[in-house]
PDB file of C-alpha atoms and ligand atoms in Angstrom:
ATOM      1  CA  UNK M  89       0.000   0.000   0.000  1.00  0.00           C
ATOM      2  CA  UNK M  90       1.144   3.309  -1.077  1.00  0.00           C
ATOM      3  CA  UNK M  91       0.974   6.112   0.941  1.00  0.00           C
ATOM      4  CA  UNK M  92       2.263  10.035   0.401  1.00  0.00           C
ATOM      5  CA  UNK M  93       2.505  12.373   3.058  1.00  0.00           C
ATOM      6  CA  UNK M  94       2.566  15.924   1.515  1.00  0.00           C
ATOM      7  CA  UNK M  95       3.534  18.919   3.842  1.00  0.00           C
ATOM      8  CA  UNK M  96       2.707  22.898   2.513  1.00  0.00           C
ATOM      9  CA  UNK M  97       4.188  26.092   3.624  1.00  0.00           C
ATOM     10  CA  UNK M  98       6.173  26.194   6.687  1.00  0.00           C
ATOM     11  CA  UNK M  99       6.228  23.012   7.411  1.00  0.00           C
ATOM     12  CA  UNK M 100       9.777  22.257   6.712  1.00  0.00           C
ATOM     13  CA  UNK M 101      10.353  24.491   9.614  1.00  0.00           C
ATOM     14  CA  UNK M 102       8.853  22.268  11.810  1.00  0.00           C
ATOM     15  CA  UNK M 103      10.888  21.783  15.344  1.00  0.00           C
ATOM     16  CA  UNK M 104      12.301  25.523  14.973  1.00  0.00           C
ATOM     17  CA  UNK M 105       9.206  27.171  13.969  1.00  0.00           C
ATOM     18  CA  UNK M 106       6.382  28.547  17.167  1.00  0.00           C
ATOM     19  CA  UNK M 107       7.467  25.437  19.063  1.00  0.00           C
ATOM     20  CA  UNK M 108       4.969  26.359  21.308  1.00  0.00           C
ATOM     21  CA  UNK M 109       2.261  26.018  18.506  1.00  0.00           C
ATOM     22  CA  UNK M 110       3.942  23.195  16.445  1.00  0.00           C
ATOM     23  CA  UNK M 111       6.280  21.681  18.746  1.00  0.00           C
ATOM     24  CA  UNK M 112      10.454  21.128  18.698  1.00  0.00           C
ATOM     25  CA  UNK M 113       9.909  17.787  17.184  1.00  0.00           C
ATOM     26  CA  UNK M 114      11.839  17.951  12.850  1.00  0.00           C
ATOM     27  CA  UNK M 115       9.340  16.071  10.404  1.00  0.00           C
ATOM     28  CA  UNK M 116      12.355  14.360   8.927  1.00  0.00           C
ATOM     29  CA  UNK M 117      12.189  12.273  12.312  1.00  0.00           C
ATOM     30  CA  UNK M 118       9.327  11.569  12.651  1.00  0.00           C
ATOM     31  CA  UNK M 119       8.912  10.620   9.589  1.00  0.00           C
ATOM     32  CA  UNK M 120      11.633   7.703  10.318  1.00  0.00           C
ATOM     33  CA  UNK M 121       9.579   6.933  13.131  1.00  0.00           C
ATOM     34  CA  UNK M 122       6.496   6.352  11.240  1.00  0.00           C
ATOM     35  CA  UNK M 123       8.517   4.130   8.430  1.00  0.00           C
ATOM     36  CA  UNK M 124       9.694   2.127  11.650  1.00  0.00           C
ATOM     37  CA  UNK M 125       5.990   1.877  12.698  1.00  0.00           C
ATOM     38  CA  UNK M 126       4.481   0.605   9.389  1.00  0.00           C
ATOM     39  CA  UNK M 127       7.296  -1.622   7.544  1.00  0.00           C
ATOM     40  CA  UNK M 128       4.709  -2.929   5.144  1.00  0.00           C
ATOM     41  CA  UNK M 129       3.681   0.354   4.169  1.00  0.00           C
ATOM     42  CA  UNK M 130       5.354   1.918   0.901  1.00  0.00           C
ATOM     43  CA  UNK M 131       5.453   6.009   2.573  1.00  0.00           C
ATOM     44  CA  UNK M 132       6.733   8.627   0.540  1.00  0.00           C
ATOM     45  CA  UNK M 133       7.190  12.235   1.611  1.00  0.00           C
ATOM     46  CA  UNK M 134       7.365  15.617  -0.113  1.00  0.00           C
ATOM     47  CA  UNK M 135       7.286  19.191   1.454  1.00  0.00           C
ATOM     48  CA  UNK M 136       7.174  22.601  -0.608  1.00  0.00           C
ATOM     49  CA  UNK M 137       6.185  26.280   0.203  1.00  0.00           C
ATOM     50  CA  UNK M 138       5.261  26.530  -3.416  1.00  0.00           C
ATOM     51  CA  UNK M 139       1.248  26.040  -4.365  1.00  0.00           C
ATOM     52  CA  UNK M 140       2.143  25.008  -8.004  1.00  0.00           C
ATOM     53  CA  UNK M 141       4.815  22.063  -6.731  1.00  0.00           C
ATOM     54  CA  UNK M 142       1.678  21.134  -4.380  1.00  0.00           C
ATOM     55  CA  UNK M 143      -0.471  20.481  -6.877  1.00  0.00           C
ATOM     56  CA  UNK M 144       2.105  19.060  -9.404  1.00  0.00           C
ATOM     57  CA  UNK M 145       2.450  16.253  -6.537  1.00  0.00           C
ATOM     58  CA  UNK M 146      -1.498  15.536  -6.158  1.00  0.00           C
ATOM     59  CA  UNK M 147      -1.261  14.891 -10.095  1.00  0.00           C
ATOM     60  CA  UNK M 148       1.412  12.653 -10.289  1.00  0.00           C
ATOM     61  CA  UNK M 149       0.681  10.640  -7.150  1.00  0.00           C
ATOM     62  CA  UNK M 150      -3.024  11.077  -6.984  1.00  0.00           C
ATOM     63  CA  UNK M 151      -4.322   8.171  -9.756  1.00  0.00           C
ATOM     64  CA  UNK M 152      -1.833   5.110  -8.596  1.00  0.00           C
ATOM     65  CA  UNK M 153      -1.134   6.046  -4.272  1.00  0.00           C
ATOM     66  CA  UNK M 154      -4.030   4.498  -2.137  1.00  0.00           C
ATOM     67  CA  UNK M 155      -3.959   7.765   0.160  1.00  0.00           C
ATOM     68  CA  UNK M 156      -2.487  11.234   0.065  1.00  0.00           C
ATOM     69  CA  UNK M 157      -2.355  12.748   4.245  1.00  0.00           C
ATOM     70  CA  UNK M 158      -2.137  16.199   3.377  1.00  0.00           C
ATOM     71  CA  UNK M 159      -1.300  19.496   5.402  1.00  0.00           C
ATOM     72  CA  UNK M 160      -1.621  22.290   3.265  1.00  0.00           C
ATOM     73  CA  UNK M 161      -0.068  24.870   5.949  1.00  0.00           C
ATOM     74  CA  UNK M 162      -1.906  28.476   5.541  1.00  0.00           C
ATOM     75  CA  UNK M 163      -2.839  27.268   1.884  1.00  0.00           C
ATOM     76  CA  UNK M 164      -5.669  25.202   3.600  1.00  0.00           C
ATOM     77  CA  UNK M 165      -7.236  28.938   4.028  1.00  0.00           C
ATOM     78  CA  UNK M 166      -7.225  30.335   0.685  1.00  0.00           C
ATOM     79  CA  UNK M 167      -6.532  27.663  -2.284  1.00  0.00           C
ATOM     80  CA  UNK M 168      -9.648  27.080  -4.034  1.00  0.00           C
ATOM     81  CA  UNK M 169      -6.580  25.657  -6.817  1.00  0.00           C
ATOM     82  CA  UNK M 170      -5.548  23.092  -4.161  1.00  0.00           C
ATOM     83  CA  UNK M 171      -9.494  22.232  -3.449  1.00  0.00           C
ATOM     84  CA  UNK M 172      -9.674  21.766  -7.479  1.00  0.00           C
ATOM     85  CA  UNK M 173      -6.469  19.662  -7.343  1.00  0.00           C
ATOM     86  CA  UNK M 174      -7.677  17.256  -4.741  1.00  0.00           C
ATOM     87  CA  UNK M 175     -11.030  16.893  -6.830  1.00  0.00           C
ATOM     88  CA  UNK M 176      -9.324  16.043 -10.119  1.00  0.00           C
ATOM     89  CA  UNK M 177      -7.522  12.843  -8.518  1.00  0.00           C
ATOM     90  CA  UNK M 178      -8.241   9.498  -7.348  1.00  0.00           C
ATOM     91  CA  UNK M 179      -6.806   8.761  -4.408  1.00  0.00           C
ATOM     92  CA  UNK M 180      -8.103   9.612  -1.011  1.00  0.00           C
ATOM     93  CA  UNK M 181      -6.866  12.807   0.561  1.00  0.00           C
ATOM     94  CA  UNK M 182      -6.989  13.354   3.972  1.00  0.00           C
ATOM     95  CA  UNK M 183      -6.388  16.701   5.441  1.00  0.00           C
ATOM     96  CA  UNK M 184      -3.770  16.898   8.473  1.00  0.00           C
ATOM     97  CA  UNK M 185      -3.065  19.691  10.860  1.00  0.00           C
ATOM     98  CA  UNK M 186      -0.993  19.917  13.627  1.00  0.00           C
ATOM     99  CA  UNK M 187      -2.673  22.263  15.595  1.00  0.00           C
ATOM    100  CA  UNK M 188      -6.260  22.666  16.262  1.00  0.00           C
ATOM    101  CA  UNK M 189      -7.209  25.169  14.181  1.00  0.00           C
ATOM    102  CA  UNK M 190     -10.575  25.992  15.683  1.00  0.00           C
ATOM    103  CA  UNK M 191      -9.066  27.195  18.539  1.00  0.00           C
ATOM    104  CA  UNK M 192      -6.618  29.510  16.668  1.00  0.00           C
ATOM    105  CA  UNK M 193      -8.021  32.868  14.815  1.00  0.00           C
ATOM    106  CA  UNK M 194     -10.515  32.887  13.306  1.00  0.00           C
ATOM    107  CA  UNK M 195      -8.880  33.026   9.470  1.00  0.00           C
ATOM    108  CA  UNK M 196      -7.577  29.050  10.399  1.00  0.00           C
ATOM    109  CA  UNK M 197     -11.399  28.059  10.875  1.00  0.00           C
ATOM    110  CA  UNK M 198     -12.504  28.095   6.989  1.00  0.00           C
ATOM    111  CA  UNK M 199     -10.827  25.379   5.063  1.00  0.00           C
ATOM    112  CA  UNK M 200     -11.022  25.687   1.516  1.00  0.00           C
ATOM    113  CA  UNK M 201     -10.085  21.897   0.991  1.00  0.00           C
ATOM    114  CA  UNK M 202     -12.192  20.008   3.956  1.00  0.00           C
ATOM    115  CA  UNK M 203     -14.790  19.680   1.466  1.00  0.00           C
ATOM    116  CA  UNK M 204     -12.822  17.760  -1.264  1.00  0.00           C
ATOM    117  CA  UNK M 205     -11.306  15.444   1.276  1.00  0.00           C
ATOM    118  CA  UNK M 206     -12.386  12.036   2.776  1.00  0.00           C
ATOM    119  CA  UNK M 207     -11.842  13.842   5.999  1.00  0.00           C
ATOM    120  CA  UNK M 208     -10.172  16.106   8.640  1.00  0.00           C
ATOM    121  CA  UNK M 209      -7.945  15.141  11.698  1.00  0.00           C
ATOM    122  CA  UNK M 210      -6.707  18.419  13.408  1.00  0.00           C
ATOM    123  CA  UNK M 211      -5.268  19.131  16.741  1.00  0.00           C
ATOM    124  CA  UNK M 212      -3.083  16.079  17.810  1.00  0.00           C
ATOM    125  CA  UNK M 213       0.175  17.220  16.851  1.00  0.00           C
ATOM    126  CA  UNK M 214       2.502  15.538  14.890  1.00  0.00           C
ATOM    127  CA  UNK M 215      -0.056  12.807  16.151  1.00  0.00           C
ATOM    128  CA  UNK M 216      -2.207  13.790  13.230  1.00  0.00           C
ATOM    129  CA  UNK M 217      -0.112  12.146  10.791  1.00  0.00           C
ATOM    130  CA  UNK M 218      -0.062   8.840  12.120  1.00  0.00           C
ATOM    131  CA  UNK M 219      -4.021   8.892  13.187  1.00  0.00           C
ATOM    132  CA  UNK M 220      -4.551  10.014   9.142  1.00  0.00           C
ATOM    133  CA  UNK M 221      -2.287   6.785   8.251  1.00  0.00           C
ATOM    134  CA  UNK M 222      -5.255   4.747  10.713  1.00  0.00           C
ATOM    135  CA  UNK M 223      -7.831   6.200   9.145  1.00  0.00           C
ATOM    136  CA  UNK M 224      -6.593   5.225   5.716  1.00  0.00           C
ATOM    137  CA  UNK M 225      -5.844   1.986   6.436  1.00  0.00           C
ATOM    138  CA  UNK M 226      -9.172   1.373   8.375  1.00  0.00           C
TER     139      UNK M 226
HETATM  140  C1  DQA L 305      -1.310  24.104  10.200  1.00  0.00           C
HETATM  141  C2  DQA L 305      -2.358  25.147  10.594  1.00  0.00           C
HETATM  142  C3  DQA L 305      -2.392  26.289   9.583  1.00  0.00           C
HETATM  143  O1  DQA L 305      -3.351  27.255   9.965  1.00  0.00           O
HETATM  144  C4  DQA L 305      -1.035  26.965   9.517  1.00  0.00           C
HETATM  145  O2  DQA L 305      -1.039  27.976   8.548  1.00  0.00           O
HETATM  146  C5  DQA L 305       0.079  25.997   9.288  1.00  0.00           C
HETATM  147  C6  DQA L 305       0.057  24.738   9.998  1.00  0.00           C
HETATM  148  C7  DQA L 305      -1.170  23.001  11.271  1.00  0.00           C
HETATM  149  O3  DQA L 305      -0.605  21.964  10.955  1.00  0.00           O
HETATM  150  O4  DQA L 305      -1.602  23.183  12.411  1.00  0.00           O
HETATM  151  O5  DQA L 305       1.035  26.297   8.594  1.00  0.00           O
HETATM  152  O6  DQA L 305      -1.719  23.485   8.995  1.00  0.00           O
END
């Protein structure tokens, strides 16, 4: 089973960026921690602050991966492209965040992807990730 995890804006930063927020914790390892955790899982990752490199990745992995765990960073708010992306593919998105977002401003409430994905985990920190992998495999 193939699954990508695809990271938006910021999120390369994690560990050094609002630790408070996001916590100190790089992606990279946990990343290698979630490999460890599912050996018979095929996970590939790919991170970019660029909309357009976003969406180039939901078109090449979204008609052969059997699940896409997506965190769009502040793109989630405003990217009616990445809503249109996620609609055009086949595989099941699911949309990650770190924090929860409804109890952050009020601009992090609206998601202009929720409605294109299978569904939403928010709010479990890096947590998320691995809870999206459950839900996908479920
Ligand atoms: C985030 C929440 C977004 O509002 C924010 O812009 C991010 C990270 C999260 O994982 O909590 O960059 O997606």
């Amino acid at each position: 089973m193939k699954i990508l995890i695809l990271n938006g804006p910021n999120l390369n930063l994690l560990g050094k960026r609002e630790p408070g927020v996001y916590g100190s914790r790089g992606f990279d390892d946990y990343f290698e921690e979630l490999q460890k955790r599912y050996p018979n899982l095929e996970l590939a990752y790919f991170q970019s602050n660029v909309e357009g490199e976003l969406i180039n990745k939901l078109h090449e992995c979204g008609f052969d991966f059997d699940g896409i765990v997506f965190n769009a960073g502040a793109y989630t708010h405003t990217s009616i492209a990445l809503q249109d992306a996620i609609r055009a593919i086949k595989s099941p998105v699911i949309e990650v965040h770190i924090s929860n977002v409804h109890q952050r401003e009020e601009f992090r409430h609206k998601s202009m992807i929720s409605s294109a994905c299978k569904g939403v985990i928010c709010g479990f920190g890096l947590d998320s990730y691995r809870l999206a992998i459950e839900a996908l495999l479920a």
